[in-house]
PDB file of C-alpha atoms in Angstrom:
ATOM      1  CA  MET A   1      15.573  14.126  17.501  1.00  0.00           C
ATOM      2  CA  LEU A   2      16.619  10.281  17.384  1.00  0.00           C
ATOM      3  CA  ARG A   3      12.774   9.960  16.832  1.00  0.00           C
ATOM      4  CA  LEU A   4      12.899  11.954  14.045  1.00  0.00           C
ATOM      5  CA  PHE A   5      15.756  10.249  12.371  1.00  0.00           C
ATOM      6  CA  VAL A   6      13.554   6.913  12.916  1.00  0.00           C
ATOM      7  CA  LEU A   7      10.474   8.432  11.202  1.00  0.00           C
ATOM      8  CA  LEU A   8      12.481   9.181   8.017  1.00  0.00           C
ATOM      9  CA  LEU A   9      12.809   5.521   7.775  1.00  0.00           C
ATOM     10  CA  VAL A  10       8.745   4.624   8.308  1.00  0.00           C
ATOM     11  CA  LEU A  11       8.257   7.630   6.016  1.00  0.00           C
ATOM     12  CA  ALA A  12      10.361   6.157   3.163  1.00  0.00           C
ATOM     13  CA  ASN A  13       9.408   2.474   3.657  1.00  0.00           C
ATOM     14  CA  ALA A  14       5.667   3.253   3.758  1.00  0.00           C
ATOM     15  CA  GLY A  15       5.988   5.576   0.614  1.00  0.00           C
ATOM     16  CA  TYR A  16       7.230   2.724  -1.205  1.00  0.00           C
ATOM     17  CA  TYR A  17       5.194   0.212   0.266  1.00  0.00           C
ATOM     18  CA  ALA A  18       2.237   2.404  -1.366  1.00  0.00           C
ATOM     19  CA  TRP A  19       4.448   2.395  -4.479  1.00  0.00           C
ATOM     20  CA  SER A  20       4.912  -1.322  -4.745  1.00  0.00           C
ATOM     21  CA  HIS A  21       1.445  -2.155  -3.510  1.00  0.00           C
ATOM     22  CA  GLY A  22      -0.112   0.001  -6.842  1.00  0.00           C
ATOM     23  CA  LEU A  23      -1.333   2.763  -4.637  1.00  0.00           C
ATOM     24  CA  LEU A  24      -0.179   4.846  -6.623  1.00  0.00           C
ATOM     25  CA  ALA A  25      -1.277   3.751  -9.990  1.00  0.00           C
ATOM     26  CA  ALA A  26      -3.958   6.567 -10.357  1.00  0.00           C
ATOM     27  CA  TYR A  27      -1.399   9.462 -10.857  1.00  0.00           C
ATOM     28  CA  GLY A  28       1.344   7.439 -12.604  1.00  0.00           C
ATOM     29  CA  PHE A  29       3.395   6.109 -10.139  1.00  0.00           C
ATOM     30  CA  ALA A  30       3.477   2.150 -10.167  1.00  0.00           C
ATOM     31  CA  PRO A  31       5.584  -0.846 -10.601  1.00  0.00           C
ATOM     32  CA  ALA A  32       5.857  -2.862 -13.760  1.00  0.00           C
ATOM     33  CA  SER A  33       2.284  -5.289 -14.397  1.00  0.00           C
ATOM     34  CA  GLN A  34       3.014  -8.356 -12.536  1.00  0.00           C
ATOM     35  CA  ASN A  35       1.544 -11.413 -10.591  1.00  0.00           C
ATOM     36  CA  GLU A  36       1.280 -11.657  -6.919  1.00  0.00           C
ATOM     37  CA  PRO A  37       3.727 -14.522  -6.168  1.00  0.00           C
ATOM     38  CA  GLN A  38       6.278 -12.285  -8.500  1.00  0.00           C
ATOM     39  CA  ARG A  39       5.640  -9.096  -5.915  1.00  0.00           C
ATOM     40  CA  LEU A  40       6.202 -11.108  -2.717  1.00  0.00           C
ATOM     41  CA  THR A  41       9.139 -11.835  -3.983  1.00  0.00           C
ATOM     42  CA  GLN A  42      10.661  -8.585  -4.772  1.00  0.00           C
ATOM     43  CA  GLN A  43       9.422  -6.396  -1.759  1.00  0.00           C
ATOM     44  CA  ILE A  44      11.874  -4.250   0.207  1.00  0.00           C
ATOM     45  CA  ARG A  45      15.832  -5.870  -0.017  1.00  0.00           C
ATOM     46  CA  PRO A  46      16.044  -6.074   3.674  1.00  0.00           C
ATOM     47  CA  GLU A  47      19.871  -5.995   3.285  1.00  0.00           C
ATOM     48  CA  ALA A  48      19.502  -2.188   2.326  1.00  0.00           C
ATOM     49  CA  LEU A  49      17.281  -1.268   5.618  1.00  0.00           C
ATOM     50  CA  ARG A  50      18.574   0.418   7.589  1.00  0.00           C
ATOM     51  CA  VAL A  51      18.371   3.122  10.346  1.00  0.00           C
ATOM     52  CA  LEU A  52      19.279   6.745   9.853  1.00  0.00           C
ATOM     53  CA  THR A  53      22.386   8.136  11.720  1.00  0.00           C
ATOM     54  CA  PRO A  54      22.165  11.781  13.051  1.00  0.00           C
ATOM     55  CA  LEU A  55      25.034  11.922  10.440  1.00  0.00           C
ATOM     56  CA  ASP A  56      23.078  10.515   7.793  1.00  0.00           C
ATOM     57  CA  ALA A  57      19.369  12.457   8.358  1.00  0.00           C
ATOM     58  CA  ARG A  58      21.589  15.976   8.862  1.00  0.00           C
ATOM     59  CA  GLN A  59      23.296  15.460   5.175  1.00  0.00           C
ATOM     60  CA  ILE A  60      20.023  14.184   4.103  1.00  0.00           C
ATOM     61  CA  GLU A  61      17.957  17.350   5.732  1.00  0.00           C
ATOM     62  CA  SER A  62      20.857  19.887   4.186  1.00  0.00           C
ATOM     63  CA  VAL A  63      19.890  18.457   0.398  1.00  0.00           C
ATOM     64  CA  PRO A  64      15.875  18.401   0.167  1.00  0.00           C
ATOM     65  CA  SER A  65      14.298  17.556  -3.294  1.00  0.00           C
ATOM     66  CA  PRO A  66      10.636  17.539  -4.344  1.00  0.00           C
ATOM     67  CA  ALA A  67      10.599  13.791  -5.170  1.00  0.00           C
ATOM     68  CA  ASP A  68      11.542  13.215  -1.121  1.00  0.00           C
ATOM     69  CA  SER A  69       9.245  15.796  -0.654  1.00  0.00           C
ATOM     70  CA  ALA A  70       6.288  13.721  -3.073  1.00  0.00           C
ATOM     71  CA  SER A  71       7.452  10.637  -1.396  1.00  0.00           C
ATOM     72  CA  ALA A  72       6.719  12.069   2.265  1.00  0.00           C
ATOM     73  CA  SER A  73       3.632  13.248   2.016  1.00  0.00           C
ATOM     74  CA  VAL A  74       2.469   9.871   0.325  1.00  0.00           C
ATOM     75  CA  ALA A  75       4.246   8.427   2.999  1.00  0.00           C
ATOM     76  CA  THR A  76       2.322   9.931   5.692  1.00  0.00           C
ATOM     77  CA  SER A  77      -1.317   9.186   4.230  1.00  0.00           C
ATOM     78  CA  ALA A  78       0.252   5.458   4.189  1.00  0.00           C
ATOM     79  CA  ILE A  79       1.121   5.564   8.019  1.00  0.00           C
ATOM     80  CA  THR A  80      -1.681   4.359  10.642  1.00  0.00           C
ATOM     81  CA  SER A  81      -1.229   6.780  13.359  1.00  0.00           C
ATOM     82  CA  THR A  82      -2.683   8.995  16.211  1.00  0.00           C
ATOM     83  CA  ALA A  83      -1.519  12.467  18.027  1.00  0.00           C
ATOM     84  CA  THR A  84      -0.930  11.290  21.054  1.00  0.00           C
ATOM     85  CA  GLU A  85      -0.501   7.096  21.088  1.00  0.00           C
ATOM     86  CA  CYS A  86       1.503   5.650  18.074  1.00  0.00           C
ATOM     87  CA  LEU A  87       2.849   5.893  14.863  1.00  0.00           C
ATOM     88  CA  GLN A  88       2.295   2.073  12.810  1.00  0.00           C
ATOM     89  CA  VAL A  89       3.885   1.124   9.721  1.00  0.00           C
ATOM     90  CA  GLY A  90       4.883  -1.733   7.495  1.00  0.00           C
ATOM     91  CA  LEU A  91       4.031  -5.441   6.609  1.00  0.00           C
ATOM     92  CA  TYR A  92       7.458  -6.919   7.039  1.00  0.00           C
ATOM     93  CA  ASN A  93       8.381 -10.512   6.331  1.00  0.00           C
ATOM     94  CA  GLU A  94      10.669 -12.463   8.631  1.00  0.00           C
ATOM     95  CA  GLU A  95      13.531 -11.214   6.912  1.00  0.00           C
ATOM     96  CA  GLN A  96      12.737  -8.157   6.995  1.00  0.00           C
ATOM     97  CA  THR A  97      12.155  -7.954  10.696  1.00  0.00           C
ATOM     98  CA  LEU A  98      15.274  -9.643  11.692  1.00  0.00           C
ATOM     99  CA  VAL A  99      17.233  -6.910  10.252  1.00  0.00           C
ATOM    100  CA  LEU A 100      14.917  -3.810  11.720  1.00  0.00           C
ATOM    101  CA  LYS A 101      14.693  -5.309  14.938  1.00  0.00           C
ATOM    102  CA  GLU A 102      18.391  -5.136  14.779  1.00  0.00           C
ATOM    103  CA  GLN A 103      19.275  -2.016  13.007  1.00  0.00           C
ATOM    104  CA  LEU A 104      16.609  -0.522  15.938  1.00  0.00           C
ATOM    105  CA  THR A 105      17.862  -2.065  18.850  1.00  0.00           C
ATOM    106  CA  LYS A 106      21.486   0.028  17.949  1.00  0.00           C
ATOM    107  CA  VAL A 107      19.710   3.180  18.087  1.00  0.00           C
ATOM    108  CA  LEU A 108      16.636   3.213  20.380  1.00  0.00           C
ATOM    109  CA  PRO A 109      15.792   2.707  24.093  1.00  0.00           C
ATOM    110  CA  ALA A 110      14.160   0.080  25.111  1.00  0.00           C
ATOM    111  CA  GLY A 111      10.432   0.537  25.221  1.00  0.00           C
ATOM    112  CA  SER A 112      10.139   3.450  22.694  1.00  0.00           C
ATOM    113  CA  TRP A 113       9.291   0.393  19.913  1.00  0.00           C
ATOM    114  CA  ALA A 114       7.912  -2.877  19.506  1.00  0.00           C
ATOM    115  CA  LEU A 115       7.127  -5.243  16.901  1.00  0.00           C
ATOM    116  CA  GLU A 116       3.372  -6.870  16.594  1.00  0.00           C
ATOM    117  CA  ALA A 117       2.813 -10.275  14.813  1.00  0.00           C
ATOM    118  CA  VAL A 118      -0.287  -8.731  11.764  1.00  0.00           C
ATOM    119  CA  LEU A 119      -2.310 -11.257   9.252  1.00  0.00           C
ATOM    120  CA  GLU A 120      -3.425  -8.857   6.566  1.00  0.00           C
ATOM    121  CA  PRO A 121      -6.336 -10.570   5.546  1.00  0.00           C
ATOM    122  CA  ALA A 122      -7.347 -11.829   2.042  1.00  0.00           C
ATOM    123  CA  ARG A 123      -9.195  -9.267  -0.280  1.00  0.00           C
ATOM    124  CA  TRP A 124     -11.234  -9.905  -3.334  1.00  0.00           C
ATOM    125  CA  MET A 125     -12.939  -6.998  -5.996  1.00  0.00           C
ATOM    126  CA  VAL A 126     -15.437  -6.901  -8.373  1.00  0.00           C
ATOM    127  CA  TYR A 127     -14.003  -6.089 -11.622  1.00  0.00           C
ATOM    128  CA  MET A 128     -13.954  -4.664 -14.798  1.00  0.00           C
ATOM    129  CA  GLY A 129     -11.256  -4.810 -17.551  1.00  0.00           C
ATOM    130  CA  LYS A 130      -9.009  -4.657 -19.050  1.00  0.00           C
ATOM    131  CA  TYR A 131      -9.951  -2.274 -21.419  1.00  0.00           C
ATOM    132  CA  SER A 132      -8.253  -1.157 -24.681  1.00  0.00           C
ATOM    133  CA  SER A 133      -7.397   2.573 -24.243  1.00  0.00           C
ATOM    134  CA  VAL A 134      -8.178   5.027 -21.478  1.00  0.00           C
ATOM    135  CA  GLU A 135     -10.500   6.165 -23.972  1.00  0.00           C
ATOM    136  CA  ALA A 136     -12.570   2.816 -23.111  1.00  0.00           C
ATOM    137  CA  VAL A 137     -12.335   3.536 -19.331  1.00  0.00           C
ATOM    138  CA  THR A 138     -13.940   6.682 -19.362  1.00  0.00           C
ATOM    139  CA  LYS A 139     -16.900   5.394 -21.834  1.00  0.00           C
ATOM    140  CA  LYS A 140     -17.434   2.811 -19.619  1.00  0.00           C
ATOM    141  CA  LYS A 141     -17.199   5.097 -16.402  1.00  0.00           C
ATOM    142  CA  ALA A 142     -19.764   7.178 -18.426  1.00  0.00           C
ATOM    143  CA  GLU A 143     -22.133   3.923 -18.602  1.00  0.00           C
ATOM    144  CA  LEU A 144     -22.258   3.337 -14.786  1.00  0.00           C
ATOM    145  CA  ARG A 145     -22.600   6.930 -13.998  1.00  0.00           C
ATOM    146  CA  GLY A 146     -26.012   6.079 -15.875  1.00  0.00           C
ATOM    147  CA  MET A 147     -26.670   2.917 -13.916  1.00  0.00           C
ATOM    148  CA  GLY A 148     -26.041   4.070 -10.615  1.00  0.00           C
ATOM    149  CA  VAL A 149     -23.080   2.335 -10.116  1.00  0.00           C
ATOM    150  CA  SER A 150     -20.309   3.775  -8.138  1.00  0.00           C
ATOM    151  CA  PHE A 151     -16.613   2.820  -9.525  1.00  0.00           C
ATOM    152  CA  ALA A 152     -12.510   3.487  -8.688  1.00  0.00           C
ATOM    153  CA  ALA A 153      -9.136   3.118  -9.928  1.00  0.00           C
ATOM    154  CA  PRO A 154      -8.246  -0.974  -9.129  1.00  0.00           C
ATOM    155  CA  GLY A 155      -5.186   0.066  -7.438  1.00  0.00           C
ATOM    156  CA  SER A 156      -3.087  -2.237  -8.672  1.00  0.00           C
ATOM    157  CA  ALA A 157      -1.147  -1.111 -12.000  1.00  0.00           C
ATOM    158  CA  SER A 158      -1.412  -5.094 -13.359  1.00  0.00           C
ATOM    159  CA  LEU A 159      -5.496  -4.445 -12.992  1.00  0.00           C
ATOM    160  CA  GLU A 160      -5.119  -1.242 -15.246  1.00  0.00           C
ATOM    161  CA  PRO A 161      -6.655   0.320 -17.731  1.00  0.00           C
ATOM    162  CA  GLY A 162      -9.865  -1.424 -16.063  1.00  0.00           C
ATOM    163  CA  LEU A 163     -12.165  -0.221 -12.813  1.00  0.00           C
ATOM    164  CA  SER A 164     -13.179  -1.400  -9.363  1.00  0.00           C
ATOM    165  CA  LEU A 165     -16.751  -1.827  -8.602  1.00  0.00           C
ATOM    166  CA  GLY A 166     -15.838  -2.451  -4.706  1.00  0.00           C
ATOM    167  CA  ASN A 167     -13.433  -4.376  -2.693  1.00  0.00           C
ATOM    168  CA  PHE A 168     -14.796  -7.338   0.212  1.00  0.00           C
ATOM    169  CA  LYS A 169     -13.320  -9.304   2.564  1.00  0.00           C
ATOM    170  CA  THR A 170     -14.915 -12.259   1.125  1.00  0.00           C
ATOM    171  CA  GLN A 171     -15.653 -14.386  -1.854  1.00  0.00           C
ATOM    172  CA  ALA A 172     -19.146 -14.591  -0.974  1.00  0.00           C
ATOM    173  CA  ASP A 173     -19.542 -10.476  -0.506  1.00  0.00           C
ATOM    174  CA  ALA A 174     -17.887  -9.805  -3.469  1.00  0.00           C
ATOM    175  CA  VAL A 175     -20.147 -12.573  -5.392  1.00  0.00           C
ATOM    176  CA  THR A 176     -23.225 -10.784  -3.322  1.00  0.00           C
ATOM    177  CA  GLU A 177     -22.596  -7.195  -5.213  1.00  0.00           C
ATOM    178  CA  LEU A 178     -22.099  -8.665  -8.554  1.00  0.00           C
ATOM    179  CA  ALA A 179     -25.429  -9.956  -8.492  1.00  0.00           C
ATOM    180  CA  ARG A 180     -26.741  -7.197  -7.432  1.00  0.00           C
ATOM    181  CA  ILE A 181     -25.140  -4.859  -9.861  1.00  0.00           C
ATOM    182  CA  ALA A 182     -25.750  -7.291 -12.238  1.00  0.00           C
ATOM    183  CA  ARG A 183     -29.763  -6.242 -12.090  1.00  0.00           C
ATOM    184  CA  LYS A 184     -28.844  -2.732 -12.795  1.00  0.00           C
ATOM    185  CA  GLY A 185     -27.094  -3.468 -15.851  1.00  0.00           C
ATOM    186  CA  VAL A 186     -23.983  -4.338 -15.590  1.00  0.00           C
ATOM    187  CA  LYS A 187     -23.325  -7.460 -17.437  1.00  0.00           C
ATOM    188  CA  THR A 188     -19.220  -7.214 -17.691  1.00  0.00           C
ATOM    189  CA  ALA A 189     -17.901  -7.707 -14.410  1.00  0.00           C
ATOM    190  CA  LYS A 190     -16.430 -10.596 -12.726  1.00  0.00           C
ATOM    191  CA  VAL A 191     -15.069 -11.429  -9.180  1.00  0.00           C
ATOM    192  CA  LEU A 192     -11.505 -11.830  -8.300  1.00  0.00           C
ATOM    193  CA  GLN A 193      -8.776 -12.319  -5.967  1.00  0.00           C
ATOM    194  CA  ASP A 194      -7.232  -8.571  -5.370  1.00  0.00           C
ATOM    195  CA  ARG A 195      -5.118  -9.457  -2.324  1.00  0.00           C
ATOM    196  CA  VAL A 196      -3.632 -12.854  -0.684  1.00  0.00           C
ATOM    197  CA  GLU A 197      -3.822 -13.336   2.923  1.00  0.00           C
ATOM    198  CA  GLN A 198      -0.312 -12.649   4.546  1.00  0.00           C
ATOM    199  CA  LYS A 199       1.516 -12.717   7.632  1.00  0.00           C
ATOM    200  CA  GLY A 200       3.991  -9.885   8.940  1.00  0.00           C
ATOM    201  CA  GLN A 201       5.068  -8.139  11.172  1.00  0.00           C
ATOM    202  CA  ARG A 202       4.448  -4.107  11.870  1.00  0.00           C
ATOM    203  CA  LEU A 203       6.858  -1.422  13.850  1.00  0.00           C
ATOM    204  CA  LYS A 204       5.081   0.727  16.147  1.00  0.00           C
ATOM    205  CA  LEU A 205       7.296   3.548  17.577  1.00  0.00           C
ATOM    206  CA  ALA A 206       5.896   5.909  20.305  1.00  0.00           C
ATOM    207  CA  SER A 207       4.550   9.368  18.899  1.00  0.00           C
ATOM    208  CA  VAL A 208       7.100  12.160  18.395  1.00  0.00           C
TER     209      VAL A 208
END
């Protein structure tokens, strides 16, 4: 049961991570448009982070809500896990890691969890936008289909309304793709940095 309580915390944090990184923008759930430095300073408030106690968990379970169910569903898809190994979640900065470590030490036995250093690499995107309206995006999608060029939502509220024509680990790879689709007739796409390199800690929990 204790691991279940910690899993609730993990799910909540993963749901927030998905929301704050614009992963839910296509569904109408996204933070206000902001630049990268602002986003990095407005992540999870470490002083509000805590592990649920058994009493807290029972109180939450006794009052289910649609919003909680939706958050849990999104969070589940954001967690990297296997059925027999472990759960992994988060990219926590130094301050958040200290708070999380203190709380986990109080409620979980040694060896049931671990924090490991993670380097989240930079990411580059071939992007088209911003457009003046949703209708303009719909029109552009039809043009791209006719050219045989794949596309997706950009995944960030600050890039909406717009289209992603691919994400790449290096700027060089993105430029190569831009040249390729230009030969198909795409003229207004550009390469931009979608995510800067980030260092942090990832929480690993024994499987439940």
